Short mmCIF file of C-alpha atoms in Angstrom, two decimals:
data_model
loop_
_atom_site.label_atom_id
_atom_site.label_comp_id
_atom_site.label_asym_id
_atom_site.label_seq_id
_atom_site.Cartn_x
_atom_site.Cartn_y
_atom_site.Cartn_z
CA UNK F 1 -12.06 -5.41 11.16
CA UNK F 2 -10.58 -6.46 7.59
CA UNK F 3 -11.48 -10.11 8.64
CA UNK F 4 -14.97 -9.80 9.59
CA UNK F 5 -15.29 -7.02 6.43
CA UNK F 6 -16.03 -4.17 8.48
CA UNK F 7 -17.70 -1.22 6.32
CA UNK F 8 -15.24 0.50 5.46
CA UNK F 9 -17.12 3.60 6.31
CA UNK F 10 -17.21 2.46 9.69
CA UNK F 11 -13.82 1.28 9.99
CA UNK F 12 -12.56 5.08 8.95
CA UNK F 13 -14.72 6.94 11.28
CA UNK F 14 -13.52 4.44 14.11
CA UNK F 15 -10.45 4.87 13.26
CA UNK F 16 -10.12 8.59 13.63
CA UNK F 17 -12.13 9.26 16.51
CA UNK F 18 -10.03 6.82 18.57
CA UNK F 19 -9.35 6.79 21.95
CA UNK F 20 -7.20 5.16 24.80
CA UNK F 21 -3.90 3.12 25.14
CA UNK F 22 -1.80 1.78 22.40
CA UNK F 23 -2.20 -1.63 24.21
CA UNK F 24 -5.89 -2.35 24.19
CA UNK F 25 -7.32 0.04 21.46
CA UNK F 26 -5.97 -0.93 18.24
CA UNK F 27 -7.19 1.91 16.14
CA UNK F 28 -5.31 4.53 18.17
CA UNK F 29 -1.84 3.13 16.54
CA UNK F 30 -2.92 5.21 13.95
CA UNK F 31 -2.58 8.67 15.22
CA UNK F 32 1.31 6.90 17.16
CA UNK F 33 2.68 5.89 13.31
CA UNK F 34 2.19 9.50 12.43
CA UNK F 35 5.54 11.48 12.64
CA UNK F 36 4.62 14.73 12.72
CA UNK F 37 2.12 15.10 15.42
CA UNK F 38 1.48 18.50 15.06
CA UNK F 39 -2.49 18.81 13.99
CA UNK F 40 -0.88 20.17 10.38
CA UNK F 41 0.92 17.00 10.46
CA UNK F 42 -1.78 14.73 11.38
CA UNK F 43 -3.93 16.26 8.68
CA UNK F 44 -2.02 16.09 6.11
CA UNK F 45 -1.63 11.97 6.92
CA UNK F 46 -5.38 11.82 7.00
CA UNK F 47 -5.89 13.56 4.03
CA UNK F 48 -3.28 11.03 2.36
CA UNK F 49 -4.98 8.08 3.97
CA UNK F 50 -8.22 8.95 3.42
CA UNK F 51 -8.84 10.95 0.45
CA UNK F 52 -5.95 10.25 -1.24
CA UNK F 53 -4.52 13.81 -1.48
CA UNK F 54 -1.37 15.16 -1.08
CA UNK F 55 -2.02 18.55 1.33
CA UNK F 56 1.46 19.33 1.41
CA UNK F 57 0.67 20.82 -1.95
CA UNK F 58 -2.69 21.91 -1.33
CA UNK F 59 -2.92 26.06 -0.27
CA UNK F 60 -1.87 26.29 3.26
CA UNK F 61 -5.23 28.28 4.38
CA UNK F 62 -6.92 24.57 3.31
CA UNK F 63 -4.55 22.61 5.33
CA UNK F 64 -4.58 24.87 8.25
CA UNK F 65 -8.40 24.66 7.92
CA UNK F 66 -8.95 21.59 8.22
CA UNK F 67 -5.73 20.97 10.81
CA UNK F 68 -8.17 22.37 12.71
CA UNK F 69 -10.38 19.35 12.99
CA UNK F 70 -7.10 17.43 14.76
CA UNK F 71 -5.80 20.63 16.84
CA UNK F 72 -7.43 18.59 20.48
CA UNK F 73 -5.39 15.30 19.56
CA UNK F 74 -3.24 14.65 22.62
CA UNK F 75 -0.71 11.90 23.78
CA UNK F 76 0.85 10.99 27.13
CA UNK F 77 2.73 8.20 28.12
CA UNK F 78 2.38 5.46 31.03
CA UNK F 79 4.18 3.87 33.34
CA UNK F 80 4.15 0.37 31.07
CA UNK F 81 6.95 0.58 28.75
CA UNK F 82 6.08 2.14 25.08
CA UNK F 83 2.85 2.37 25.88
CA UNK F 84 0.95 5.53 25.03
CA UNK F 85 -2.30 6.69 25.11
CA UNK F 86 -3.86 8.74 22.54
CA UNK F 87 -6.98 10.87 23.76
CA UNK F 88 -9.27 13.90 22.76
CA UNK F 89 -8.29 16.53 25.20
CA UNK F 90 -10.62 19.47 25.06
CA UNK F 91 -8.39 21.14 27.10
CA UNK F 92 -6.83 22.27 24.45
CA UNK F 93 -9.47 24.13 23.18
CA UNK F 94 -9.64 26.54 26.29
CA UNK F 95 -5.22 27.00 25.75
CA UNK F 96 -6.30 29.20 22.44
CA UNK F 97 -6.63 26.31 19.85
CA UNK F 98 -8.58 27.32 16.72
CA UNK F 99 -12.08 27.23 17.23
CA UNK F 100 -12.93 27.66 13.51
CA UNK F 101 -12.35 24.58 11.38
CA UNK F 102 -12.55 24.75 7.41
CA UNK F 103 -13.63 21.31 5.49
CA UNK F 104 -11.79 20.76 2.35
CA UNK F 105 -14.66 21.36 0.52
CA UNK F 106 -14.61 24.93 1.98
CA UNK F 107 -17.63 24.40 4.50
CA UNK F 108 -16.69 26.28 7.28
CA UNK F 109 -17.60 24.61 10.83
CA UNK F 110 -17.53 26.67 14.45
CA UNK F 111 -16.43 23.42 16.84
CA UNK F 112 -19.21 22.74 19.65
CA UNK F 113 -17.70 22.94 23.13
CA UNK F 114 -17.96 19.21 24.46
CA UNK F 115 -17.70 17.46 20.93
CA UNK F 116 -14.73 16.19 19.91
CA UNK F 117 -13.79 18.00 16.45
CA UNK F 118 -12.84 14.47 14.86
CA UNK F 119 -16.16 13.17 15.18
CA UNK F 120 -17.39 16.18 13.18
CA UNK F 121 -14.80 15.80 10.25
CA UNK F 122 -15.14 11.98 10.25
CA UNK F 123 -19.01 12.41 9.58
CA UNK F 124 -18.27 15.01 6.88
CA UNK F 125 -15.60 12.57 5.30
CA UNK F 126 -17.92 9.22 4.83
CA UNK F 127 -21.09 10.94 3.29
CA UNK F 128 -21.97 8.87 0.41
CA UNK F 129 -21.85 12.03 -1.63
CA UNK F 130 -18.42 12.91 -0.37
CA UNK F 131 -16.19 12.01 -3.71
CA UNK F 132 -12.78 11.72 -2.08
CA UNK F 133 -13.36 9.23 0.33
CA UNK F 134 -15.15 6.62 -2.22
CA UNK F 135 -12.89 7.60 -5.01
CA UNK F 136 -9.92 6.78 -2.94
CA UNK F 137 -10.69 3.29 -1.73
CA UNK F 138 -11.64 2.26 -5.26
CA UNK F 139 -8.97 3.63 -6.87
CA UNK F 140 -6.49 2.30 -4.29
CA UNK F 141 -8.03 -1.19 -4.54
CA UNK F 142 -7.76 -0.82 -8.30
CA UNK F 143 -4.16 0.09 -8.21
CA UNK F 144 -3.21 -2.96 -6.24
CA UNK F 145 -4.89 -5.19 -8.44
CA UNK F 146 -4.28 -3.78 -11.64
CA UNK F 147 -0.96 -1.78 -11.03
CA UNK F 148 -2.05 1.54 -11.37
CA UNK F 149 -5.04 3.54 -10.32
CA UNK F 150 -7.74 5.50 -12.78
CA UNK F 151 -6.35 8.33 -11.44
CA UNK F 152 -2.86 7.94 -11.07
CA UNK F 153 -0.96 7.83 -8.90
CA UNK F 154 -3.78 6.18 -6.39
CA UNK F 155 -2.46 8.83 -3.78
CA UNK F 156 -2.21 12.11 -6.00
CA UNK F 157 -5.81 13.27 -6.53
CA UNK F 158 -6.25 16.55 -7.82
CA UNK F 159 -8.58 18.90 -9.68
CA UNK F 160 -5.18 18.69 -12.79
CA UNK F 161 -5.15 14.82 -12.71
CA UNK F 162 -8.07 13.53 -13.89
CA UNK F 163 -9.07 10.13 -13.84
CA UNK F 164 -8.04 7.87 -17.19
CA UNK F 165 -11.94 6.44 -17.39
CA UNK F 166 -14.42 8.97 -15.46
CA UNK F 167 -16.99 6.91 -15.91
CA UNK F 168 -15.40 3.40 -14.83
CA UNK F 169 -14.37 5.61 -11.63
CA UNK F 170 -18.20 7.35 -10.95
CA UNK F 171 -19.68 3.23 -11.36
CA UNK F 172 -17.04 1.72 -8.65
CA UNK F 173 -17.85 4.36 -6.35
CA UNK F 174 -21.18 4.13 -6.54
CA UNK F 175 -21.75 0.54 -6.37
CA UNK F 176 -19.23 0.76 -3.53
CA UNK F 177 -21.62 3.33 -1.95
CA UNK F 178 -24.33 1.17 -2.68
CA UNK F 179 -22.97 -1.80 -1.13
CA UNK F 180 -22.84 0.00 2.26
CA UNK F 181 -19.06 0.41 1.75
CA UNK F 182 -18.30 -3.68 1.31
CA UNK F 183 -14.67 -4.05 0.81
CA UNK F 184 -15.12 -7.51 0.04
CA UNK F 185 -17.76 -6.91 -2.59
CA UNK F 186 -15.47 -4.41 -4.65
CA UNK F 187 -12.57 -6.96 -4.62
CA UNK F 188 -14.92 -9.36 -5.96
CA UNK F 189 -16.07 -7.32 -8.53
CA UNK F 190 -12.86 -5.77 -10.03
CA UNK F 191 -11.37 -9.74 -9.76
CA UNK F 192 -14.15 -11.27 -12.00
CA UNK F 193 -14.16 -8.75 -14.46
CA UNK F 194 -13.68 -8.83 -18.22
CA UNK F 195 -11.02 -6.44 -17.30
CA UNK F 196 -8.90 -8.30 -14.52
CA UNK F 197 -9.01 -11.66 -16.13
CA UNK F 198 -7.21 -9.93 -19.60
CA UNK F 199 -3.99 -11.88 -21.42
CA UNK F 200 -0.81 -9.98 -20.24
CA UNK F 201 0.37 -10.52 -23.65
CA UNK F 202 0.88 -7.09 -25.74
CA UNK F 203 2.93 -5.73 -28.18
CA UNK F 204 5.87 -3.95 -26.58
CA UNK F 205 5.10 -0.50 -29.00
CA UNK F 206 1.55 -0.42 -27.50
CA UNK F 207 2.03 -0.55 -23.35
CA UNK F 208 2.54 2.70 -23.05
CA UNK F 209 -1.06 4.31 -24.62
CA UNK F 210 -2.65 0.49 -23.52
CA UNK F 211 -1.90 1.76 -20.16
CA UNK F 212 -4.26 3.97 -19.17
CA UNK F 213 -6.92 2.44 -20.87
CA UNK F 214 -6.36 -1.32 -18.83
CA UNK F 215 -6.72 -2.96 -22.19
CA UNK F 216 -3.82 -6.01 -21.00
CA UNK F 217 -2.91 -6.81 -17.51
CA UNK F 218 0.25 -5.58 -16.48
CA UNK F 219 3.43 -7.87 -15.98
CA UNK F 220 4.18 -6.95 -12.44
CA UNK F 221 7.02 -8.67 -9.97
CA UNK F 222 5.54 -10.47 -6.70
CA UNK F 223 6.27 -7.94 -3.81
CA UNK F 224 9.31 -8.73 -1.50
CA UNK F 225 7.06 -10.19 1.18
CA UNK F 226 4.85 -12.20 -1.06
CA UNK F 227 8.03 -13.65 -2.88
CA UNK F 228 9.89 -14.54 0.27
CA UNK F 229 6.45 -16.20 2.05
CA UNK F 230 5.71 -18.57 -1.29
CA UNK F 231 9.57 -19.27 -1.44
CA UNK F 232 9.51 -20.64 2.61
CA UNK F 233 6.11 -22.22 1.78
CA UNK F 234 7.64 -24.56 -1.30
CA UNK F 235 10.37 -25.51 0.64
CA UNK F 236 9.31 -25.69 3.77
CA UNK F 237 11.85 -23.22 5.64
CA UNK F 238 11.12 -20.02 6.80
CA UNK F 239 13.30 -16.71 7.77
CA UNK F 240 14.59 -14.72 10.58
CA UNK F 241 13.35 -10.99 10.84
CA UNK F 242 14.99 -8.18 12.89
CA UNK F 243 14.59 -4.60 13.94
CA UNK F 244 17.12 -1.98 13.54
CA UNK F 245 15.27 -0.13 16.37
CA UNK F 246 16.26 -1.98 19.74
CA UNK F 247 13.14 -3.93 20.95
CA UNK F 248 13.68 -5.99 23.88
CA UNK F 249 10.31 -7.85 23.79
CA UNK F 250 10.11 -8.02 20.18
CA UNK F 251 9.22 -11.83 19.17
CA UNK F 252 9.08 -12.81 15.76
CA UNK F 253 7.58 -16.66 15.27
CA UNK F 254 9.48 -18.21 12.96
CA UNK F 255 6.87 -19.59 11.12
CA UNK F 256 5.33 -15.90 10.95
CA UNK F 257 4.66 -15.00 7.27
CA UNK F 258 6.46 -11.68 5.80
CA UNK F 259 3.20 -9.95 4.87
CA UNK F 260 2.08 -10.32 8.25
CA UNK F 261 5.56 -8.26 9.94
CA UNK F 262 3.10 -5.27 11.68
CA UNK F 263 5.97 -3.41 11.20
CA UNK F 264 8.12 -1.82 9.02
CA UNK F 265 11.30 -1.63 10.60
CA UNK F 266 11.17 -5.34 11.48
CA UNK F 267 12.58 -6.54 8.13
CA UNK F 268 15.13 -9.11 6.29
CA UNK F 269 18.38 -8.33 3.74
CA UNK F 270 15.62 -10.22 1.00
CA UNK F 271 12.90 -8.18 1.93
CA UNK F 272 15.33 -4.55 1.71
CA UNK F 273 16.45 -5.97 -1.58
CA UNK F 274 13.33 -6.45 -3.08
CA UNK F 275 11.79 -3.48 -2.18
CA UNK F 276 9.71 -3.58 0.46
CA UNK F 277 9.07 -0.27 2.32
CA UNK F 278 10.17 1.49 5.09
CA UNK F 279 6.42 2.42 5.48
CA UNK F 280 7.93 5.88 6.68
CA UNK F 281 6.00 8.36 4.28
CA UNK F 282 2.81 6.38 3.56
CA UNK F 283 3.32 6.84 -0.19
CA UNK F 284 2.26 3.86 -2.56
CA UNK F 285 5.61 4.96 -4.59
CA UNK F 286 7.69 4.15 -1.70
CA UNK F 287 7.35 0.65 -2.69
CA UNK F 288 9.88 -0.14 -5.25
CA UNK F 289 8.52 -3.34 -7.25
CA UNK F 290 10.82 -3.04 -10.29
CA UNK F 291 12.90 -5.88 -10.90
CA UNK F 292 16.99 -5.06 -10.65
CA UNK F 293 20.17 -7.45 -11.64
CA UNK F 294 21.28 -7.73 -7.98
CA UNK F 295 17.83 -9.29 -7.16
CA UNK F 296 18.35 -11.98 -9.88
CA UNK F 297 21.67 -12.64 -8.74
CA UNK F 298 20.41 -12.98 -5.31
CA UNK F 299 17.78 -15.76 -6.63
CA UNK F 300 20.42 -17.38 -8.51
CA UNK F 301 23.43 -17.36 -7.06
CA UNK F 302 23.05 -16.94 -2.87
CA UNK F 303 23.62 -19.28 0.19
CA UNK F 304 20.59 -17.65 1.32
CA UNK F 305 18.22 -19.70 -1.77
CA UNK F 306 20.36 -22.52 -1.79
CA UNK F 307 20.17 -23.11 2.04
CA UNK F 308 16.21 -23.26 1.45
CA UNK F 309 16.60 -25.76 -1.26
CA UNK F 310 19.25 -28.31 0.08
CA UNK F 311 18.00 -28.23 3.82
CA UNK F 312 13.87 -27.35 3.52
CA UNK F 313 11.28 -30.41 4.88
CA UNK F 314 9.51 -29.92 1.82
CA UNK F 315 11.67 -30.24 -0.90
CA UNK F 316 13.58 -33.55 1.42
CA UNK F 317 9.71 -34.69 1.05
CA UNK F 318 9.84 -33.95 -2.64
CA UNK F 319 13.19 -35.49 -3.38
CA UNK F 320 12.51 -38.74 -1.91
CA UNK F 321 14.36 -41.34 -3.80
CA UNK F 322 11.23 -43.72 -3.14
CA UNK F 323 9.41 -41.59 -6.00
CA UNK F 324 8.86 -42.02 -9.23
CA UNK F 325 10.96 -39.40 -11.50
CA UNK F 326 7.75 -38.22 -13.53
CA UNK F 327 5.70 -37.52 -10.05
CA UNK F 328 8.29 -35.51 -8.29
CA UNK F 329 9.08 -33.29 -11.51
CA UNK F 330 4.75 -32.96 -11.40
CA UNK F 331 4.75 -32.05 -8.03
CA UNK F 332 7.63 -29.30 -8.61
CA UNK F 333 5.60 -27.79 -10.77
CA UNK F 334 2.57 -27.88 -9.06
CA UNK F 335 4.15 -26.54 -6.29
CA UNK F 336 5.92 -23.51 -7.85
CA UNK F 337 4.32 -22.80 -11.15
CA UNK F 338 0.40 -24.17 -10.39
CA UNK F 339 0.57 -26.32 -13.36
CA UNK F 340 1.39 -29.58 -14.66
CA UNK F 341 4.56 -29.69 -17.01
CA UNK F 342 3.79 -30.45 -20.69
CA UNK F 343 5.44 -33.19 -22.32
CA UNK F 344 8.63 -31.37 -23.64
CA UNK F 345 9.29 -30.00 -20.18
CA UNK F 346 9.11 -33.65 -18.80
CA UNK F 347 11.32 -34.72 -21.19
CA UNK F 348 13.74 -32.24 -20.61
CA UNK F 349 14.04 -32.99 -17.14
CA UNK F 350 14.07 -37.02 -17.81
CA UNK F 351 16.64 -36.62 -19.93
CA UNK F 352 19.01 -33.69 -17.86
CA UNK F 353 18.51 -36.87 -14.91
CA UNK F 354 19.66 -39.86 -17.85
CA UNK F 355 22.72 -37.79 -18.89
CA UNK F 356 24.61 -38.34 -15.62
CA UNK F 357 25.65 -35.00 -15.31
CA UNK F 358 24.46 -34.42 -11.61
CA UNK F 359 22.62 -36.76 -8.90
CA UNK F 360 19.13 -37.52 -8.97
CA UNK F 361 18.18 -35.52 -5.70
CA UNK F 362 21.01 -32.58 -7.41
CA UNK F 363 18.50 -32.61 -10.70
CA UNK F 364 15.53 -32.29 -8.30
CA UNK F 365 17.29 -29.04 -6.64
CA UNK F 366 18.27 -27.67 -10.14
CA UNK F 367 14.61 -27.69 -11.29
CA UNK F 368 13.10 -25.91 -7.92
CA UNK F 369 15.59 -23.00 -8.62
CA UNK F 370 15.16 -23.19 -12.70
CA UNK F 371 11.65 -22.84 -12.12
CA UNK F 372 11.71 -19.54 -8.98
CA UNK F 373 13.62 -17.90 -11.24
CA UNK F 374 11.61 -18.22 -14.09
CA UNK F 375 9.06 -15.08 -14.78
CA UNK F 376 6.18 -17.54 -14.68
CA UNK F 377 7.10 -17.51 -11.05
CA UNK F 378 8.36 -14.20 -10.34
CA UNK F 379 5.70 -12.66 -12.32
CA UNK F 380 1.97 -11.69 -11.89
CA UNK F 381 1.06 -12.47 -15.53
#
């Protein structure tokens, strides 16, 4: 669906009226990652998802209205290992379940026997007109581009936490309304903006008013899974990724990318280090991005780096004694930093490989992990 730019409209109303096994209808994993699978429970995730909104804090009449809506979501299992199917079992409805469901926006709705109650609070919640579910997805998509939402946080909309810019948030939704919900479109419009493309450089006394008001572009670290993949893709290696849950027919390609791991208990020591999730609450905050000392010493100083850089195809390719000095220092930093090195950096280099002090192919090693643990690398700037 994200590949062939699904509207996103359609992709959320597909999603939650869902039906069938685990195994052959992808969507359904939804309701199965949810860990409270009481309707209250499933709700609230929705409600997080969806409209970014917290209904753990909203009055429990609201949440129990619109629980409502998910009260004839069932499960059952099969007779093929983990799999599950999720399925709209009206049944339920005839065992005493609600029959009354309340919208968040207070519109009460009497459930019509033979409808599933999903479909009727999925076509409520992608109305054009309804303001959580386009505020959401453009203020999420902002947040991960810009590193923090007009309203933030991204998943703590309220009537008490307005957005930043109103009127920045009222044109992204309605241009993504008007686009027919194109995903693609709003990426492509935030990422060529006068806004995006801003210097990250600021005085330190200003960030904190500048903020708000996205006049620089804020100095963020790569995520854990980004850092690791571009790491494995210089040199050439990649790394081995394991589940502390017991999955017998678990396979992990070794070539498979970190931001591609479907899961988030399948992880690495790197990727726990740096932050990656647990993916266990659904929070954006759960992600913690901020760099930390035992990181850098990690990138520094660990077998784990150094293996990459002494045994990796790539940087063997890079090394090779056949080059010329100058083009192997140019491809190093094409490779890591995207750039040619200016004159003084070439110098630098030529002369750290003159002085004797290490082996040519040691010199070449010594700049790969000078320049991944510079902030030009580490950094989106």
């Amino acid at each position: 669906s994200i590949r062939d730019n699904k509207p996103y409209d359609r992709f959320a109303r597909e999603l939650l009226t869902s039906n069938g096994s685990n195994f052959r209808v992808g969507p359904v994993n939804f309701y199965r990652a949810i860990q409270d699978r009481s309707p209250e429970g499933i709700a609230t995730a929705v409600a997080l998802t969806f409209m970014g909104c917290r209904a753990e804090n909203w009055p429990s009449n609201t949440l129990a209205g619109m629980s409502v809506f998910f009260s004839q979501v069932n499960y059952k299992p099969t007779r093929e290992w983990k799999e599950e199917i999720v399925f709209w079992d009206p049944d339920k409805a005839a065992a005493g379940a609600p029959q009354v469901g309340v919208l968040p926006d207070r519109t009460r709705i009497t459930l019509t026997p033979g409808r599933d109650p999903r479909e009727v609070f999925a076509d409520w919640l992608i109305t054009p007109k309804n303001d959580w579910f386009t505020a959401n997805i453009v203020n999420r998509i902002w947040s991960w581009l810009l590193g923090r939402g007009i309203i933030h946080e991204p998943d703590d909309m309220r009537a008490d936490n307005p957005a930043s810019n109103p009127a920045l948030l009222l044109f992204l939704r309605r241009e993504f309304a008007r686009s027919g919900c194109d995903t693609k479109h709003l990426f492509r419009l935030i990422l060529t903006s006068r806004t995006y493309q801003l210097s990250s450089i600021i005085a330190p006394e200003k960030i904190e008013k500048a903020a708000p008001l996205f006049a620089f572009y804020p100095l963020r670290q790569l995520d854990a899974e980004v850092l690791i993949d571009a790491i494995n893709a210089i040199t050439g290696t990649s790394d081995l990724y394991t589940s502390a849950i017991p999955e017998p027919f678990t396979f992990i390609p070794a070539n498979k990318p970190a931001i591609a791991l479907p899961d988030g208990s399948i992880t690495s020591p790197f990727l726990e280090l740096f932050g990656r999730p647990a993916r266990a609450t659904g929070l954006e905050n759960e992600r913690v991005n901020k760099p930390s000392a035992s990181q850098r010493m990690h990138l520094l100083n660990s077998s784990h780096i150094q293996r990459k850089f002494e045994t990796g195809p790539n940087m063997k390719r890079l090394l090779d004694p056949a080059r010329k000095p100058k083009e192997t220092i140019e491809e190093l930093y094409l490779s890591i930093l995207s750039r040619f090195p200016t004159p003084d950096e070439i110098a630098a280099v030529e002369s750290y490989m003159k002085s004797g002090v290490a082996k040519r192919n040691e010199v070449g090693i010594d700049l790969a992990w000078a320049l991944i643990n510079s902030d030009e690398f580490l950094f989106r700037h």
